[in-house]
Every structure is written in structure tokens, then in C-alpha cells.
mmCIF file of C-alpha atoms in Angstrom:
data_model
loop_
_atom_site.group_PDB
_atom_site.id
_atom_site.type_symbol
_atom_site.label_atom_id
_atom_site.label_comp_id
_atom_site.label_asym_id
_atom_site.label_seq_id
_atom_site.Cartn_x
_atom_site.Cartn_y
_atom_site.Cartn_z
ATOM 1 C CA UNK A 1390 -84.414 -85.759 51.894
ATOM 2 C CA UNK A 1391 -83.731 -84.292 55.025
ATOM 3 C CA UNK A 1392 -82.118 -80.413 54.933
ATOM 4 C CA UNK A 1393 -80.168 -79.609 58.112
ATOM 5 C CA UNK A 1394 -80.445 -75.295 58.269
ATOM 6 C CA UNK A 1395 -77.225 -74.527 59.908
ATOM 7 C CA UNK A 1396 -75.238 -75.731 56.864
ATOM 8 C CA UNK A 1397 -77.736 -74.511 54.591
ATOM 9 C CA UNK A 1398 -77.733 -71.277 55.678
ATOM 10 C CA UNK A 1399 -73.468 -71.167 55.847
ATOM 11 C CA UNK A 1400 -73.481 -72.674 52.366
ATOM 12 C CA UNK A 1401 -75.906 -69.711 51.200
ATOM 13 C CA UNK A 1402 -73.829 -67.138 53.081
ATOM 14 C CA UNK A 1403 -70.880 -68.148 51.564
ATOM 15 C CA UNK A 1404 -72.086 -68.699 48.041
ATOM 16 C CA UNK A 1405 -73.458 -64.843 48.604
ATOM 17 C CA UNK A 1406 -70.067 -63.946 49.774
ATOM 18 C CA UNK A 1407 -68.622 -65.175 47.269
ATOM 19 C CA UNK A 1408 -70.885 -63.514 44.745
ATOM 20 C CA UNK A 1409 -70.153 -60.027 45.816
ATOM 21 C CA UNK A 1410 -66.237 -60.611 45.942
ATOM 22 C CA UNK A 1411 -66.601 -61.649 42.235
ATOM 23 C CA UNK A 1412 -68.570 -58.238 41.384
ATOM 24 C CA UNK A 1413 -66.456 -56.272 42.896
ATOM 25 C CA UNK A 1414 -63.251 -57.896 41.292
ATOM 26 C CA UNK A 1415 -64.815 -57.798 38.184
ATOM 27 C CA UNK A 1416 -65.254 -53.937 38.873
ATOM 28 C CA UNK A 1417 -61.862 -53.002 40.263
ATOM 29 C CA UNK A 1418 -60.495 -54.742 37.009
ATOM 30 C CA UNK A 1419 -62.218 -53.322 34.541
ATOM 31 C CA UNK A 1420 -61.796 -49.825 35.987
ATOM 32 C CA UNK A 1421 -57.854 -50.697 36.698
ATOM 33 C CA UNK A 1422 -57.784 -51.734 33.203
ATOM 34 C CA UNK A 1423 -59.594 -48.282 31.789
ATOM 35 C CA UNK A 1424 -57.097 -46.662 34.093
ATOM 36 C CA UNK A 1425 -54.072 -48.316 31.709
ATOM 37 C CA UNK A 1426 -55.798 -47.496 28.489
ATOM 38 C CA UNK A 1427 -56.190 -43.556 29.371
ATOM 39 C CA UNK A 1428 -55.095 -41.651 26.794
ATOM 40 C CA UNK A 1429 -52.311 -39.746 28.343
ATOM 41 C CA UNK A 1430 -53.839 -35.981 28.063
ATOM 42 C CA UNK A 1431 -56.664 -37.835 30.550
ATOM 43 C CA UNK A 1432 -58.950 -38.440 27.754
ATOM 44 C CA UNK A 1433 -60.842 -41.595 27.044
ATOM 45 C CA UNK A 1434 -59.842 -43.110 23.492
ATOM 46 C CA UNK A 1435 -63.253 -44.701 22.626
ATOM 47 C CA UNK A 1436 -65.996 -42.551 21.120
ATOM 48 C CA UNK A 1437 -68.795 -40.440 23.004
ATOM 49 C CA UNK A 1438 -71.499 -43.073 22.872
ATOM 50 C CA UNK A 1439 -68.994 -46.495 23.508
ATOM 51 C CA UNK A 1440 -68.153 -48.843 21.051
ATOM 52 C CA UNK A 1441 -71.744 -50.839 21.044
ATOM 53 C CA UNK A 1442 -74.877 -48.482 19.705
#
């Protein structure tokens, strides 16, 4: 099998792109979504030490 490294290296650019984009979805959603479930006084509703011990 033959690898050509021009595509090789665009596919593993773009697979790494794609990678971070996900993280940092994941991220912005999960801290949008804390954002909704603020108690309204600013406070956090889940105990001191999170929900898993």
C-alpha cells in the first residue's frame, strides 16, 4: 500500500480540527447549560462535593 503525504497530512489536520471543535462544543454546552440551571440567588443547586463521590 502506497500512502501519498499531502492527503495524509490534510486528513490528519482535519480529523484534529475537528477534534478540538467537538471539545470546545462540548464545553460551551455544558457551561451554557449550568448557566440555565443557576439557582436564581447565583447559587449552584448541587451539593459542595458534586453529585458523584
Amino acid at each position: 500500500m502506497v500512502y501519498h503525504p499531502q492527503p495524509l497530512v490534510l486528513t490528519l489536520l482535519l480529523a484534529t480540527i475537528a477534534g478540538v471543535l467537538s471539545v470546545v462544543g462540548t464545553a460551551r454546552l455544558r457551561r451554557a447549560r449550568a448557566g440555565l440551571n443557576a439557582h436564581p440567588d447565583g447559587l449552584n443547586q448541587r451539593p459542595p462535593g458534586g453529585w458523584c463521590h
